[in-house]
Short mmCIF file of C-alpha atoms in Angstrom, two decimals:
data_model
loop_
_atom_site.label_atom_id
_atom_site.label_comp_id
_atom_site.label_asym_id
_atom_site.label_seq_id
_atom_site.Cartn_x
_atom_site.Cartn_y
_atom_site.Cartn_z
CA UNK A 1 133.82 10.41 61.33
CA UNK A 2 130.36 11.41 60.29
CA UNK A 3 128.60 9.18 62.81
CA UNK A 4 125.19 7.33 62.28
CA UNK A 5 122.54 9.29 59.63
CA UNK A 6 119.59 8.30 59.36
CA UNK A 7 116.67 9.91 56.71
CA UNK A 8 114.36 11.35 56.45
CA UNK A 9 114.38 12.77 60.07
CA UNK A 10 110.43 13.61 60.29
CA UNK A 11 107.97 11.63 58.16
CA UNK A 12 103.82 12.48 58.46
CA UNK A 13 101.73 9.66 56.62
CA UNK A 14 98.44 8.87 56.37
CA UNK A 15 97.20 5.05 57.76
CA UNK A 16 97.51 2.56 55.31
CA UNK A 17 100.18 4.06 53.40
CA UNK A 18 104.27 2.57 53.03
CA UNK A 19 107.05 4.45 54.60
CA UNK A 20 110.55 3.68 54.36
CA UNK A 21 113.58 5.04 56.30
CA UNK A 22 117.05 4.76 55.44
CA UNK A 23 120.03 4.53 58.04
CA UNK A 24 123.89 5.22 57.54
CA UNK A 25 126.01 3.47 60.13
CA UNK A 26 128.99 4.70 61.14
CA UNK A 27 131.70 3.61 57.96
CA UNK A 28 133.66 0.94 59.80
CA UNK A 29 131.14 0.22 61.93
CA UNK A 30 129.55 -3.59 61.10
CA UNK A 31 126.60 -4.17 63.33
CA UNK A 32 123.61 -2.14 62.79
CA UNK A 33 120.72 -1.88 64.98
CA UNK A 34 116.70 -0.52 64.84
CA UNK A 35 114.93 0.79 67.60
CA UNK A 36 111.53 2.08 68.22
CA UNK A 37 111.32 4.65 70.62
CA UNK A 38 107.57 6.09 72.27
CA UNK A 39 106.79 9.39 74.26
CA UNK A 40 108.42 8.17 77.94
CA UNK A 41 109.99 5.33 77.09
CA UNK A 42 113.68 4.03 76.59
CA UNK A 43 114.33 2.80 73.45
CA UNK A 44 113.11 -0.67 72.10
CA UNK A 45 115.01 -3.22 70.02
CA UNK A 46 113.29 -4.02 66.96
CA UNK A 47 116.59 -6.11 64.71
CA UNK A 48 119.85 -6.06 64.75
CA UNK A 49 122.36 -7.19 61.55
CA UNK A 50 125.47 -8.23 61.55
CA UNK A 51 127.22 -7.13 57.67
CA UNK A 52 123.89 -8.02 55.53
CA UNK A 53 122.17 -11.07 57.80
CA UNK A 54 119.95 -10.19 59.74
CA UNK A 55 120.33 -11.84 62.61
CA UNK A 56 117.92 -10.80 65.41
CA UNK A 57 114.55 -9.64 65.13
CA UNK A 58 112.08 -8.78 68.10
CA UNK A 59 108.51 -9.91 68.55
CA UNK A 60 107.80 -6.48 68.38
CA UNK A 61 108.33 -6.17 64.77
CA UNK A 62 105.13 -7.71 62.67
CA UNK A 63 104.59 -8.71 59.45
CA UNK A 64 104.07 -5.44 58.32
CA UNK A 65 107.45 -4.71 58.98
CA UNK A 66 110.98 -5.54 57.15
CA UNK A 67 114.56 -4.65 57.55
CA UNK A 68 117.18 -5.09 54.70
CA UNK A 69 120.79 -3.88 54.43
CA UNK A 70 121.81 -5.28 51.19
CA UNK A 71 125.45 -5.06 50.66
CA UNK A 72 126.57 -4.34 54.47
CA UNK A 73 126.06 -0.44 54.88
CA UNK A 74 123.04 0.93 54.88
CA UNK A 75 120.20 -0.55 55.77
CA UNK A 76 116.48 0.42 55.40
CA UNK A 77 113.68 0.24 57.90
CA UNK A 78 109.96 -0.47 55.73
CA UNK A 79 106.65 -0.06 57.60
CA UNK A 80 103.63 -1.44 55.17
CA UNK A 81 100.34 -0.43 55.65
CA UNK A 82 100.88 1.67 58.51
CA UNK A 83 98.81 1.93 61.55
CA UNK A 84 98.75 5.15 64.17
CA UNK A 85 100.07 2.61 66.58
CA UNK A 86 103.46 2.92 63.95
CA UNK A 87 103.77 6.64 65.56
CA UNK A 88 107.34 6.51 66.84
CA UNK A 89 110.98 7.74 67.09
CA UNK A 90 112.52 5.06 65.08
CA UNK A 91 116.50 4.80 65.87
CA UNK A 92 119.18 3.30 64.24
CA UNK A 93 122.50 2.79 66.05
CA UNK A 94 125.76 0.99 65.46
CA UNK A 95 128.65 -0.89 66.79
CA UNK A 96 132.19 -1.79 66.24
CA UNK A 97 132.83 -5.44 66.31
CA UNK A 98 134.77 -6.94 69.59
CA UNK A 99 135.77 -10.32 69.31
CA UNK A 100 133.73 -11.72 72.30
CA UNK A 101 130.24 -10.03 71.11
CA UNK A 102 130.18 -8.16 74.24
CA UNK A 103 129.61 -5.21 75.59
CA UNK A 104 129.89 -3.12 72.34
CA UNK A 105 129.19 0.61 72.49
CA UNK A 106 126.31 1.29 70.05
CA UNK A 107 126.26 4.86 69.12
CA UNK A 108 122.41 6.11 67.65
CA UNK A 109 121.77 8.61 64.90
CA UNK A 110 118.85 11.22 64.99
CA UNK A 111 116.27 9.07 64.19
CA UNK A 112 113.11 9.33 62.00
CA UNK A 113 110.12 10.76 63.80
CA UNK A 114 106.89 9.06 62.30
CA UNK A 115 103.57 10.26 62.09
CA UNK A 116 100.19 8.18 61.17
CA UNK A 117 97.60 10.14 60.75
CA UNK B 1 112.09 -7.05 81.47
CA UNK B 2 113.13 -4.13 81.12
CA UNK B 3 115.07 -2.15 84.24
CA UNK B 4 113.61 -0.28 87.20
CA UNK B 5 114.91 3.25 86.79
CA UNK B 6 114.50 5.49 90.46
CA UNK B 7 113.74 8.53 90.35
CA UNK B 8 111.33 8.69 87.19
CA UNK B 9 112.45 12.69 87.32
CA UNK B 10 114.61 14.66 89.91
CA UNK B 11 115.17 18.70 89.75
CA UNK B 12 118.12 20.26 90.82
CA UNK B 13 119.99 23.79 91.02
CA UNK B 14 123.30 24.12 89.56
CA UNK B 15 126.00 22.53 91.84
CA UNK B 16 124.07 20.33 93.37
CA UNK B 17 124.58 16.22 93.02
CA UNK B 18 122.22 13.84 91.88
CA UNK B 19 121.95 9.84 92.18
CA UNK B 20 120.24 7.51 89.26
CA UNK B 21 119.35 4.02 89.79
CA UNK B 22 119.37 1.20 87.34
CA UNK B 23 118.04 -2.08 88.75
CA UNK B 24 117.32 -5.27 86.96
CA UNK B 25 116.02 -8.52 87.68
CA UNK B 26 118.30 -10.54 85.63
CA UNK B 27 121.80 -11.73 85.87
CA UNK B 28 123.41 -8.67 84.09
CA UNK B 29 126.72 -8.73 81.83
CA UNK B 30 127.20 -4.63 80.89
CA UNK B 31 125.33 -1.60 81.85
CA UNK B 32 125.35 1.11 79.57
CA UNK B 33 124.17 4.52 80.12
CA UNK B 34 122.97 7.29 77.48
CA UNK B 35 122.17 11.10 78.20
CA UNK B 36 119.16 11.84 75.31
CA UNK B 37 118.26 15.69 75.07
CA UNK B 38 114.26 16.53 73.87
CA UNK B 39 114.52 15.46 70.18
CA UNK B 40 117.98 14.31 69.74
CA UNK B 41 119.97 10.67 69.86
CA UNK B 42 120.77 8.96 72.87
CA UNK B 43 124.54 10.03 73.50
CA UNK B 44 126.70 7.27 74.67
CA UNK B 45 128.16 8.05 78.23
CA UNK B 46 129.82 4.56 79.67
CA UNK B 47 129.60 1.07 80.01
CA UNK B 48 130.22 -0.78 82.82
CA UNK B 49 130.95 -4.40 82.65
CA UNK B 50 130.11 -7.19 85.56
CA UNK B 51 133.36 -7.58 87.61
CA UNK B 52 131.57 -4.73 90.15
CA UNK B 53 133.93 -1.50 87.98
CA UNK B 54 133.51 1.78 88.83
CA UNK B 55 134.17 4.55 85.89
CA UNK B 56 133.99 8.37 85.50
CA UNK B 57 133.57 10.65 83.07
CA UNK B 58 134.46 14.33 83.74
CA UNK B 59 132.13 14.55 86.74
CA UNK B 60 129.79 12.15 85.64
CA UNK B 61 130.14 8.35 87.24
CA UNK B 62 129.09 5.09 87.67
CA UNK B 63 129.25 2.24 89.37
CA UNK B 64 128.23 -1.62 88.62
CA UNK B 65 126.86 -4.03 91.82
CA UNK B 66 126.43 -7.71 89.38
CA UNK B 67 125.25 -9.02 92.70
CA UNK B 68 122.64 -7.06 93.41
CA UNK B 69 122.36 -6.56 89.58
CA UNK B 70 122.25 -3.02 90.06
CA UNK B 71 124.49 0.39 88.89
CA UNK B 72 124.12 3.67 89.56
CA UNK B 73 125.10 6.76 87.84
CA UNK B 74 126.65 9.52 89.79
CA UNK B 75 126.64 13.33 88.97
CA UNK B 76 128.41 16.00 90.63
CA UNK B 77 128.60 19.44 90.56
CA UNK B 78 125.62 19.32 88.08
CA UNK B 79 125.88 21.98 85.11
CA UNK B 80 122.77 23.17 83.14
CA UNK B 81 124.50 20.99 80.08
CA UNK B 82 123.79 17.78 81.75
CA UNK B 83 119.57 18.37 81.59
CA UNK B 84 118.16 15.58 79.89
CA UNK B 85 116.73 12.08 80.04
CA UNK B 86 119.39 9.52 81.64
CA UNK B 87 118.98 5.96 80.18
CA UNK B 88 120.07 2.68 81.54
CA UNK B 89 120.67 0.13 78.80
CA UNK B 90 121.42 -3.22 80.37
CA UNK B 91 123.26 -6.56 78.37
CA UNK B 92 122.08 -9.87 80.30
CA UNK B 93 124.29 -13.00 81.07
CA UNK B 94 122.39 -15.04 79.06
CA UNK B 95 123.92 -16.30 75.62
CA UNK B 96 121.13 -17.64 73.67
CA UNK B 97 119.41 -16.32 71.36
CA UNK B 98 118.51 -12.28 71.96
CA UNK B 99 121.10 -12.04 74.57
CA UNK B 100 122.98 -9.29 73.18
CA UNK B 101 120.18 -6.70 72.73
CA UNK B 102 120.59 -4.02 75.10
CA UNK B 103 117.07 -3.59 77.25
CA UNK B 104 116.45 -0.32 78.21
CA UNK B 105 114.97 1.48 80.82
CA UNK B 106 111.95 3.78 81.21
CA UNK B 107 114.52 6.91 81.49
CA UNK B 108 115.11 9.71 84.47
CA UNK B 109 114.30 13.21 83.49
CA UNK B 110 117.10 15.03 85.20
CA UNK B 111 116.16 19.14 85.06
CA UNK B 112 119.47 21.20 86.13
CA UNK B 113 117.94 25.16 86.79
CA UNK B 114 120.08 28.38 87.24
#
């Protein structure tokens, strides 16, 4: 067991440019989470997926945002155009299905610490 | 909302015990709590469902009040290891739609010195 990966773990970008971060879930693991997390604060949810539908998404992510994970295991995190606001600890976690949808433990990678400069 | 986590930081000396509140203002389902060190992942520590349990890990508990929607983690005989920022993630009673994200709390800085 590997756990959750995520890459690349820093990125530094200048505004207006694309970034996109990749996350590896834990193999048998499939429910995948984002988070944004900020200097003193827990972490935020941002979208959750369930296999490859997305299924929950925040009002916290824009427009400028989008979340895929095309064939149920990785999934990838795109910011476009970013903004210094962006600057974050973005997480990605996961979760072993119970079959209530309860209570699951969701274990986090690393993270990818962004930069806009 | 997110939950009210008491103390925002605490210090302590090795050995000593230390308290941290999670309180929330809704109807809650699970608490979950995560140890994150400077830089690293949240680290899962134990989840407490509503039925009022009480769980430990080594010397690290907690306990879960649904009716005062409240838990509290518990640490004895505090180790230099156990530094780091204490989360509270909590899972509401509500099932519609954006029930099952976990909410999390601002965090408590615990420090353990020599």
């Amino acid at each position: 067991d590997t756990g959750v990966s995520q890459d690349p773990r820093h990125k530094i970008t200048k505004r207006g440019q694309n970034v996109t971060f990749r996350c590896d879930p834990i193999s048998e693991h499939n429910r995948l989470y984002w988070y944004r997390q900020t200097l003193g604060q827990g972490p935020e949810f941002l979208t959750y997926f369930q296999n490859e539908a997305q299924l929950e998404k925040s009002r916290l992510l824009s427009d400028r945002f989008s979340a895929e994970r095309p064939k149920g295991s990785f999934s990838t995190l795109e910011i476009q155009r970013t903004e210094q606001g962006d600057s974050a600890m973005y997480l990605c976690a996961s979760s072993f299905p119970r079959g209530y949808r309860r209570a699951e433990t969701q274990y986090f990678g690393p993270g990818t610490r962004l930069l806009v400069l | 909302q997110q939950p009210v986590q008491s103390p925002q930081a605490v210090i302590l000396r090795e050995g000593e015990d230390a308290v941290i509140n999670c309180s929330s203002s809704k109807a809650l389902y699970s608490v979950h709590w995560y140890r994150q060190k400077h830089g690293e992942a949240p680290v899962f520590l134990m989840i407490l469902l509503k039925g009022g349990e009480q769980k430990g890990h080594e010397k690290i508990s907690a306990s879960f009040n649904e009716k005062k929607q409240q838990s509290s983690l518990y640490l004895t005989a505090s180790q230099l290891s156990y530094s780091g920022t204490y989360f509270c993630g909590t899972e509401s009673t509500y099932s519609g739609a954006g029930s099952y994200q976990l909410t999390f709390g601002k965090g408590t800085k615990l420090s353990v010195i020599p």
